[in-house]
PDB file of C-alpha atoms in Angstrom:
ATOM      1  CA  LYS A   1     -88.020  57.636 -14.767  1.00 63.00           C
ATOM      2  CA  ALA A   2     -90.694  55.923 -16.687  1.00 76.00           C
ATOM      3  CA  GLY A   3     -92.792  52.746 -15.499  1.00 91.00           C
ATOM      4  CA  VAL A   4     -94.052  49.219 -17.471  1.00 95.00           C
ATOM      5  CA  THR A   5     -96.699  51.013 -19.758  1.00 96.00           C
ATOM      6  CA  GLN A   6     -99.532  48.504 -20.862  1.00 97.00           C
ATOM      7  CA  THR A   7    -101.864  48.727 -23.652  1.00 97.00           C
ATOM      8  CA  PRO A   8    -104.759  48.635 -24.122  1.00 97.00           C
ATOM      9  CA  ARG A   9    -105.795  48.709 -20.547  1.00 96.00           C
ATOM     10  CA  TYR A  10    -109.127  47.229 -20.724  1.00 97.00           C
ATOM     11  CA  LEU A  11    -110.720  45.821 -24.006  1.00 96.00           C
ATOM     12  CA  ILE A  12    -113.356  42.909 -25.034  1.00 98.00           C
ATOM     13  CA  LYS A  13    -113.881  40.226 -27.380  1.00 97.00           C
ATOM     14  CA  THR A  14    -115.482  37.338 -29.068  1.00 97.00           C
ATOM     15  CA  ARG A  15    -114.529  33.654 -28.990  1.00 97.00           C
ATOM     16  CA  GLY A  16    -113.606  33.743 -31.735  1.00 97.00           C
ATOM     17  CA  GLN A  17    -111.413  36.672 -32.783  1.00 98.00           C
ATOM     18  CA  GLN A  18    -107.686  37.413 -32.742  1.00 98.00           C
ATOM     19  CA  VAL A  19    -106.327  40.429 -29.639  1.00 98.00           C
ATOM     20  CA  THR A  20    -102.510  41.808 -29.793  1.00 98.00           C
ATOM     21  CA  LEU A  21    -101.439  43.050 -26.464  1.00 98.00           C
ATOM     22  CA  SER A  22     -98.302  45.833 -26.055  1.00 98.00           C
ATOM     23  CA  CYS A  23     -96.100  45.835 -23.405  1.00 98.00           C
ATOM     24  CA  SER A  24     -93.720  48.349 -23.222  1.00 98.00           C
ATOM     25  CA  PRO A  25     -90.588  48.066 -20.524  1.00 96.00           C
ATOM     26  CA  ILE A  26     -88.603  50.753 -18.868  1.00 95.00           C
ATOM     27  CA  SER A  27     -86.158  52.310 -20.291  1.00 94.00           C
ATOM     28  CA  GLY A  28     -83.257  49.757 -20.834  1.00 91.00           C
ATOM     29  CA  HIS A  29     -84.444  46.923 -20.040  1.00 91.00           C
ATOM     30  CA  ARG A  30     -83.982  44.287 -21.947  1.00 90.00           C
ATOM     31  CA  SER A  31     -86.121  41.319 -20.510  1.00 90.00           C
ATOM     32  CA  VAL A  32     -89.990  40.923 -20.859  1.00 93.00           C
ATOM     33  CA  SER A  33     -92.065  38.367 -19.305  1.00 92.00           C
ATOM     34  CA  TRP A  34     -95.643  37.584 -19.598  1.00 96.00           C
ATOM     35  CA  TYR A  35     -97.585  36.184 -17.182  1.00 96.00           C
ATOM     36  CA  GLN A  36    -101.799  35.350 -17.289  1.00 97.00           C
ATOM     37  CA  GLN A  37    -103.856  36.416 -13.872  1.00 95.00           C
ATOM     38  CA  THR A  38    -106.631  34.985 -13.256  1.00 94.00           C
ATOM     39  CA  PRO A  39    -109.366  33.650 -10.062  1.00 90.00           C
ATOM     40  CA  GLY A  40    -108.599  29.927 -11.078  1.00 88.00           C
ATOM     41  CA  GLN A  41    -105.155  29.676 -11.759  1.00 91.00           C
ATOM     42  CA  GLY A  42    -103.376  32.363 -10.250  1.00 91.00           C
ATOM     43  CA  LEU A  43    -100.692  34.560 -11.474  1.00 94.00           C
ATOM     44  CA  GLN A  44     -98.839  31.921 -14.075  1.00 94.00           C
ATOM     45  CA  PHE A  45     -96.165  32.290 -16.403  1.00 93.00           C
ATOM     46  CA  LEU A  46     -96.208  32.711 -20.105  1.00 95.00           C
ATOM     47  CA  PHE A  47     -92.387  33.501 -21.507  1.00 91.00           C
ATOM     48  CA  GLU A  48     -89.937  36.163 -21.666  1.00 90.00           C
ATOM     49  CA  TYR A  49     -87.973  38.096 -24.139  1.00 91.00           C
ATOM     50  CA  PHE A  50     -84.740  39.179 -23.997  1.00 89.00           C
ATOM     51  CA  SER A  51     -83.171  40.998 -26.537  1.00 89.00           C
ATOM     52  CA  GLU A  52     -85.123  40.136 -29.169  1.00 92.00           C
ATOM     53  CA  THR A  53     -85.754  36.203 -28.262  1.00 92.00           C
ATOM     54  CA  GLN A  54     -87.656  33.594 -26.543  1.00 91.00           C
ATOM     55  CA  ARG A  55     -85.836  32.831 -23.205  1.00 85.00           C
ATOM     56  CA  ASN A  56     -88.334  30.447 -21.453  1.00 84.00           C
ATOM     57  CA  LYS A  57     -91.730  30.108 -21.830  1.00 89.00           C
ATOM     58  CA  GLY A  58     -94.816  28.270 -19.893  1.00 90.00           C
ATOM     59  CA  ASN A  59     -97.142  25.452 -21.058  1.00 91.00           C
ATOM     60  CA  PHE A  60     -99.877  27.586 -22.701  1.00 95.00           C
ATOM     61  CA  PRO A  61    -101.383  25.729 -26.141  1.00 96.00           C
ATOM     62  CA  GLY A  62    -100.092  27.430 -29.188  1.00 96.00           C
ATOM     63  CA  ARG A  63    -102.527  29.784 -29.119  1.00 97.00           C
ATOM     64  CA  PHE A  64    -100.763  32.039 -27.221  1.00 98.00           C
ATOM     65  CA  SER A  65     -97.409  34.058 -28.772  1.00 97.00           C
ATOM     66  CA  GLY A  66     -95.576  36.658 -27.960  1.00 97.00           C
ATOM     67  CA  ARG A  67     -92.535  38.852 -29.778  1.00 97.00           C
ATOM     68  CA  GLN A  68     -90.052  41.143 -28.711  1.00 97.00           C
ATOM     69  CA  PHE A  69     -89.102  44.107 -31.077  1.00 96.00           C
ATOM     70  CA  SER A  70     -85.521  46.148 -31.032  1.00 95.00           C
ATOM     71  CA  ASN A  71     -86.572  48.732 -28.774  1.00 94.00           C
ATOM     72  CA  SER A  72     -87.520  46.322 -25.836  1.00 94.00           C
ATOM     73  CA  ARG A  73     -91.132  47.080 -26.359  1.00 97.00           C
ATOM     74  CA  SER A  74     -93.717  43.316 -26.433  1.00 97.00           C
ATOM     75  CA  GLU A  75     -96.777  41.492 -27.603  1.00 98.00           C
ATOM     76  CA  MET A  76     -98.114  38.866 -26.822  1.00 98.00           C
ATOM     77  CA  ASN A  77    -101.406  37.866 -29.387  1.00 98.00           C
ATOM     78  CA  VAL A  78    -103.949  34.845 -28.520  1.00 98.00           C
ATOM     79  CA  SER A  79    -105.555  33.976 -31.188  1.00 96.00           C
ATOM     80  CA  THR A  80    -108.575  32.158 -31.681  1.00 97.00           C
ATOM     81  CA  LEU A  81    -110.108  33.628 -28.640  1.00 97.00           C
ATOM     82  CA  GLU A  82    -111.896  31.301 -26.005  1.00 97.00           C
ATOM     83  CA  LEU A  83    -113.538  32.524 -22.507  1.00 97.00           C
ATOM     84  CA  GLY A  84    -111.485  30.592 -20.299  1.00 96.00           C
ATOM     85  CA  ASP A  85    -108.676  33.361 -21.628  1.00 97.00           C
ATOM     86  CA  SER A  86    -110.869  36.213 -20.501  1.00 98.00           C
ATOM     87  CA  ALA A  87    -107.871  37.158 -17.629  1.00 97.00           C
ATOM     88  CA  LEU A  88    -106.109  39.880 -16.214  1.00 96.00           C
ATOM     89  CA  TYR A  89    -102.313  40.174 -18.501  1.00 97.00           C
ATOM     90  CA  LEU A  90     -99.478  41.577 -16.487  1.00 96.00           C
ATOM     91  CA  CYS A  91     -96.054  41.747 -18.349  1.00 96.00           C
ATOM     92  CA  ALA A  92     -93.329  42.622 -16.417  1.00 93.00           C
ATOM     93  CA  SER A  93     -89.728  44.290 -17.169  1.00 92.00           C
ATOM     94  CA  SER A  94     -86.293  43.406 -16.157  1.00 88.00           C
ATOM     95  CA  ALA A  95     -82.407  44.878 -16.999  1.00 84.00           C
ATOM     96  CA  GLY A  96     -82.101  40.803 -17.596  1.00 69.00           C
ATOM     97  CA  SER A  97     -80.477  39.464 -14.262  1.00 57.00           C
ATOM     98  CA  GLN A  98     -80.018  36.690 -14.240  1.00 52.00           C
ATOM     99  CA  LEU A  99     -80.637  35.721 -10.132  1.00 53.00           C
ATOM    100  CA  THR A 100     -81.005  39.127  -8.484  1.00 59.00           C
ATOM    101  CA  GLY A 101     -83.011  41.311 -11.081  1.00 71.00           C
ATOM    102  CA  GLU A 102     -86.208  42.739 -10.484  1.00 81.00           C
ATOM    103  CA  LEU A 103     -89.018  42.660 -11.882  1.00 87.00           C
ATOM    104  CA  PHE A 104     -90.831  45.557 -12.306  1.00 91.00           C
ATOM    105  CA  PHE A 105     -94.708  45.383 -13.584  1.00 93.00           C
ATOM    106  CA  GLY A 106     -96.653  47.192 -15.216  1.00 95.00           C
ATOM    107  CA  GLU A 107    -100.697  47.865 -14.468  1.00 94.00           C
ATOM    108  CA  GLY A 108    -101.994  44.917 -17.040  1.00 95.00           C
ATOM    109  CA  SER A 109    -104.537  45.063 -19.664  1.00 97.00           C
ATOM    110  CA  ARG A 110    -107.470  43.130 -18.824  1.00 96.00           C
ATOM    111  CA  LEU A 111    -109.438  40.947 -21.476  1.00 98.00           C
ATOM    112  CA  THR A 112    -112.936  39.914 -21.443  1.00 98.00           C
ATOM    113  CA  VAL A 113    -113.654  36.866 -23.249  1.00 97.00           C
ATOM    114  CA  LEU A 114    -117.554  36.624 -24.210  1.00 96.00           C
TER     115      LEU A 114
ATOM    116  CA  GLY B   1     -91.430  19.962  -9.955  1.00 81.00           C
ATOM    117  CA  ASN B   2     -91.144  24.241  -7.845  1.00 87.00           C
ATOM    118  CA  SER B   3     -93.726  25.133  -6.242  1.00 92.00           C
ATOM    119  CA  VAL B   4     -95.199  27.855  -4.077  1.00 96.00           C
ATOM    120  CA  THR B   5     -98.234  27.751  -1.298  1.00 96.00           C
ATOM    121  CA  GLN B   6     -99.241  30.301   0.721  1.00 95.00           C
ATOM    122  CA  MET B   7    -102.151  29.568   2.996  1.00 85.00           C
ATOM    123  CA  GLU B   8    -105.474  30.797   2.219  1.00 84.00           C
ATOM    124  CA  GLY B   9    -107.079  34.132   2.903  1.00 83.00           C
ATOM    125  CA  PRO B  10    -109.006  36.545   3.252  1.00 93.00           C
ATOM    126  CA  VAL B  11    -107.558  37.495   5.949  1.00 96.00           C
ATOM    127  CA  THR B  12    -109.013  40.185   8.539  1.00 97.00           C
ATOM    128  CA  LEU B  13    -108.003  41.452  10.845  1.00 97.00           C
ATOM    129  CA  SER B  14    -107.908  45.458  13.180  1.00 97.00           C
ATOM    130  CA  GLU B  15    -105.669  48.179  12.636  1.00 97.00           C
ATOM    131  CA  GLU B  16    -102.509  46.901  14.252  1.00 96.00           C
ATOM    132  CA  ALA B  17    -102.951  43.602  14.523  1.00 97.00           C
ATOM    133  CA  PHE B  18     -99.531  41.797  14.070  1.00 97.00           C
ATOM    134  CA  LEU B  19     -99.901  39.569  10.551  1.00 97.00           C
ATOM    135  CA  THR B  20     -98.663  36.296   9.693  1.00 97.00           C
ATOM    136  CA  ILE B  21     -98.730  34.720   6.095  1.00 97.00           C
ATOM    137  CA  ASN B  22     -97.282  31.270   5.813  1.00 97.00           C
ATOM    138  CA  CYS B  23     -95.686  30.504   2.400  1.00 98.00           C
ATOM    139  CA  THR B  24     -93.543  27.443   1.735  1.00 97.00           C
ATOM    140  CA  TYR B  25     -92.610  26.319  -1.488  1.00 96.00           C
ATOM    141  CA  THR B  26     -90.939  23.028  -3.318  1.00 94.00           C
ATOM    142  CA  ALA B  27     -87.379  23.651  -5.488  1.00 89.00           C
ATOM    143  CA  THR B  28     -84.593  22.153  -6.604  1.00 81.00           C
ATOM    144  CA  GLY B  29     -81.313  23.976  -5.594  1.00 79.00           C
ATOM    145  CA  TYR B  30     -81.529  27.749  -4.462  1.00 82.00           C
ATOM    146  CA  PRO B  31     -84.503  29.366  -5.513  1.00 88.00           C
ATOM    147  CA  SER B  32     -84.655  33.564  -4.956  1.00 90.00           C
ATOM    148  CA  LEU B  33     -87.984  34.325  -2.787  1.00 93.00           C
ATOM    149  CA  PHE B  34     -90.119  37.112  -3.296  1.00 94.00           C
ATOM    150  CA  TRP B  35     -93.213  39.273  -1.607  1.00 97.00           C
ATOM    151  CA  TYR B  36     -95.336  41.039  -3.850  1.00 96.00           C
ATOM    152  CA  VAL B  37     -98.412  42.783  -3.065  1.00 97.00           C
ATOM    153  CA  GLN B  38    -101.575  44.456  -5.826  1.00 94.00           C
ATOM    154  CA  TYR B  39    -102.871  46.534  -4.370  1.00 93.00           C
ATOM    155  CA  PRO B  40    -106.781  46.699  -6.386  1.00 88.00           C
ATOM    156  CA  GLY B  41    -106.645  47.066  -9.624  1.00 84.00           C
ATOM    157  CA  GLU B  42    -103.167  47.515 -10.202  1.00 86.00           C
ATOM    158  CA  GLY B  43    -100.046  45.127 -10.692  1.00 88.00           C
ATOM    159  CA  LEU B  44     -97.962  43.547  -8.783  1.00 92.00           C
ATOM    160  CA  GLN B  45     -94.785  45.354  -6.676  1.00 93.00           C
ATOM    161  CA  LEU B  46     -92.093  44.120  -5.298  1.00 93.00           C
ATOM    162  CA  LEU B  47     -93.026  44.352  -1.432  1.00 96.00           C
ATOM    163  CA  LEU B  48     -89.562  41.956  -1.042  1.00 96.00           C
ATOM    164  CA  LYS B  49     -86.773  39.319  -2.095  1.00 93.00           C
ATOM    165  CA  ALA B  50     -84.421  37.261  -0.140  1.00 93.00           C
ATOM    166  CA  THR B  51     -81.559  36.292  -2.415  1.00 89.00           C
ATOM    167  CA  LYS B  52     -80.068  32.799   0.126  1.00 89.00           C
ATOM    168  CA  ALA B  53     -80.734  31.067   3.171  1.00 92.00           C
ATOM    169  CA  ASP B  54     -81.086  33.378   6.747  1.00 95.00           C
ATOM    170  CA  ASP B  55     -82.030  36.541   4.169  1.00 95.00           C
ATOM    171  CA  LYS B  56     -84.020  38.789   6.086  1.00 97.00           C
ATOM    172  CA  GLY B  57     -86.139  40.649   3.306  1.00 96.00           C
ATOM    173  CA  SER B  58     -87.488  43.700   4.967  1.00 97.00           C
ATOM    174  CA  ASN B  59     -89.685  47.127   3.245  1.00 96.00           C
ATOM    175  CA  LYS B  60     -92.772  49.402   4.935  1.00 95.00           C
ATOM    176  CA  GLY B  61     -92.200  47.174   8.026  1.00 97.00           C
ATOM    177  CA  PHE B  62     -93.420  43.576   6.648  1.00 98.00           C
ATOM    178  CA  GLU B  63     -90.326  41.422   6.688  1.00 98.00           C
ATOM    179  CA  ALA B  64     -90.026  37.842   5.896  1.00 98.00           C
ATOM    180  CA  THR B  65     -86.447  35.283   6.095  1.00 98.00           C
ATOM    181  CA  TYR B  66     -85.817  33.068   4.602  1.00 97.00           C
ATOM    182  CA  ARG B  67     -85.445  29.897   5.728  1.00 96.00           C
ATOM    183  CA  LYS B  68     -83.420  26.216   4.112  1.00 93.00           C
ATOM    184  CA  GLU B  69     -84.309  24.115   6.403  1.00 94.00           C
ATOM    185  CA  THR B  70     -88.067  24.677   6.964  1.00 95.00           C
ATOM    186  CA  THR B  71     -88.711  26.007   3.283  1.00 96.00           C
ATOM    187  CA  SER B  72     -90.522  29.058   4.389  1.00 97.00           C
ATOM    188  CA  PHE B  73     -90.748  32.599   3.732  1.00 98.00           C
ATOM    189  CA  HIS B  74     -93.295  33.954   5.883  1.00 98.00           C
ATOM    190  CA  LEU B  75     -94.403  37.277   5.974  1.00 98.00           C
ATOM    191  CA  GLU B  76     -94.540  39.369   9.054  1.00 98.00           C
ATOM    192  CA  LYS B  77     -95.649  43.005  10.101  1.00 98.00           C
ATOM    193  CA  GLY B  78     -96.350  44.215  13.827  1.00 96.00           C
ATOM    194  CA  SER B  79     -98.881  46.350  13.254  1.00 96.00           C
ATOM    195  CA  VAL B  80    -100.777  46.479   9.969  1.00 97.00           C
ATOM    196  CA  GLN B  81    -102.638  49.455   8.915  1.00 97.00           C
ATOM    197  CA  VAL B  82    -105.919  50.366   6.366  1.00 96.00           C
ATOM    198  CA  SER B  83    -104.203  50.979   3.411  1.00 95.00           C
ATOM    199  CA  ASP B  84    -101.925  47.494   4.139  1.00 97.00           C
ATOM    200  CA  SER B  85    -105.373  46.741   2.018  1.00 96.00           C
ATOM    201  CA  ALA B  86    -103.845  43.693  -1.167  1.00 96.00           C
ATOM    202  CA  VAL B  87    -103.011  40.455  -2.301  1.00 96.00           C
ATOM    203  CA  TYR B  88     -99.945  39.431  -1.267  1.00 97.00           C
ATOM    204  CA  PHE B  89     -98.351  36.877  -3.520  1.00 97.00           C
ATOM    205  CA  CYS B  90     -94.542  35.164  -2.466  1.00 97.00           C
ATOM    206  CA  ALA B  91     -93.355  33.328  -5.720  1.00 95.00           C
ATOM    207  CA  LEU B  92     -89.750  32.107  -6.155  1.00 92.00           C
ATOM    208  CA  ARG B  93     -86.990  32.139  -8.504  1.00 88.00           C
ATOM    209  CA  THR B  94     -85.505  29.139  -9.518  1.00 78.00           C
ATOM    210  CA  THR B  95     -81.545  29.427 -10.223  1.00 67.00           C
ATOM    211  CA  SER B  96     -81.321  27.293 -13.506  1.00 65.00           C
ATOM    212  CA  TYR B  97     -79.733  29.053 -16.837  1.00 60.00           C
ATOM    213  CA  ASN B  98     -82.024  31.171 -18.612  1.00 59.00           C
ATOM    214  CA  GLN B  99     -84.970  30.969 -16.019  1.00 58.00           C
ATOM    215  CA  GLY B 100     -83.985  34.685 -14.458  1.00 59.00           C
ATOM    216  CA  GLY B 101     -87.244  36.661 -16.223  1.00 60.00           C
ATOM    217  CA  LYS B 102     -89.826  33.133 -14.637  1.00 82.00           C
ATOM    218  CA  LEU B 103     -91.573  33.694 -11.002  1.00 89.00           C
ATOM    219  CA  ILE B 104     -93.596  30.567  -9.586  1.00 91.00           C
ATOM    220  CA  PHE B 105     -96.270  32.023  -7.713  1.00 94.00           C
ATOM    221  CA  GLY B 106     -98.403  30.642  -4.522  1.00 95.00           C
ATOM    222  CA  GLN B 107    -102.538  31.167  -4.774  1.00 94.00           C
ATOM    223  CA  GLY B 108    -102.100  35.210  -3.305  1.00 95.00           C
ATOM    224  CA  THR B 109    -103.510  35.619   0.103  1.00 96.00           C
ATOM    225  CA  GLU B 110    -105.540  38.337   0.307  1.00 95.00           C
ATOM    226  CA  LEU B 111    -105.482  40.899   3.021  1.00 96.00           C
ATOM    227  CA  SER B 112    -108.311  43.747   4.722  1.00 96.00           C
ATOM    228  CA  VAL B 113    -107.818  45.471   7.636  1.00 97.00           C
ATOM    229  CA  LYS B 114    -110.251  46.722   9.492  1.00 96.00           C
ATOM    230  CA  PRO B 115    -110.422  50.439  11.152  1.00 95.00           C
TER     231      PRO B 115
END
């Protein structure tokens, strides 16, 4: 069974640009969550999508947005990039169980903002 | 609010040494607790979990017991190997409705095991 696939794995952008990251969940998984990992702030929850609906959202500015398609694939977008947006962005998928479902993480997309 | 506190690293041990990484949490209700491991250049992998008080999660020689009275979930391994070198994250997930995908992580503890 294929795991969670994130693309691109690495990318470099400049301040003010925008970026779109993609996540393909494990087949059959309907929930996709996004996390930002930085050395200073650690792992922080961005948002979660389930059946194309945003189910939960973290404390990030509106520049961070996401969506989920009918095939459960998800994208996140960051507009007007800032230096502080440099991070590893991790996507996780789950079968959707509220209480005990395991989250499976992808290898991440490493974004560098210059 | 909900939070997780881990012992700071890096932790350096010799092969076959005993490992303990402390983790305490603050949460309302009865959260599920997890340990994740991140190897260099990779994403997170679930190491073990416990969903209720006094549950013991175990995997690959690692163990952790959900202690509600001390709000702790310490990770232990009796004999570490060089291949255990990684960053370990303690995390909780609340049982609130619509919180299924939201994990709250500790800061991570880097473990380095020397031969």
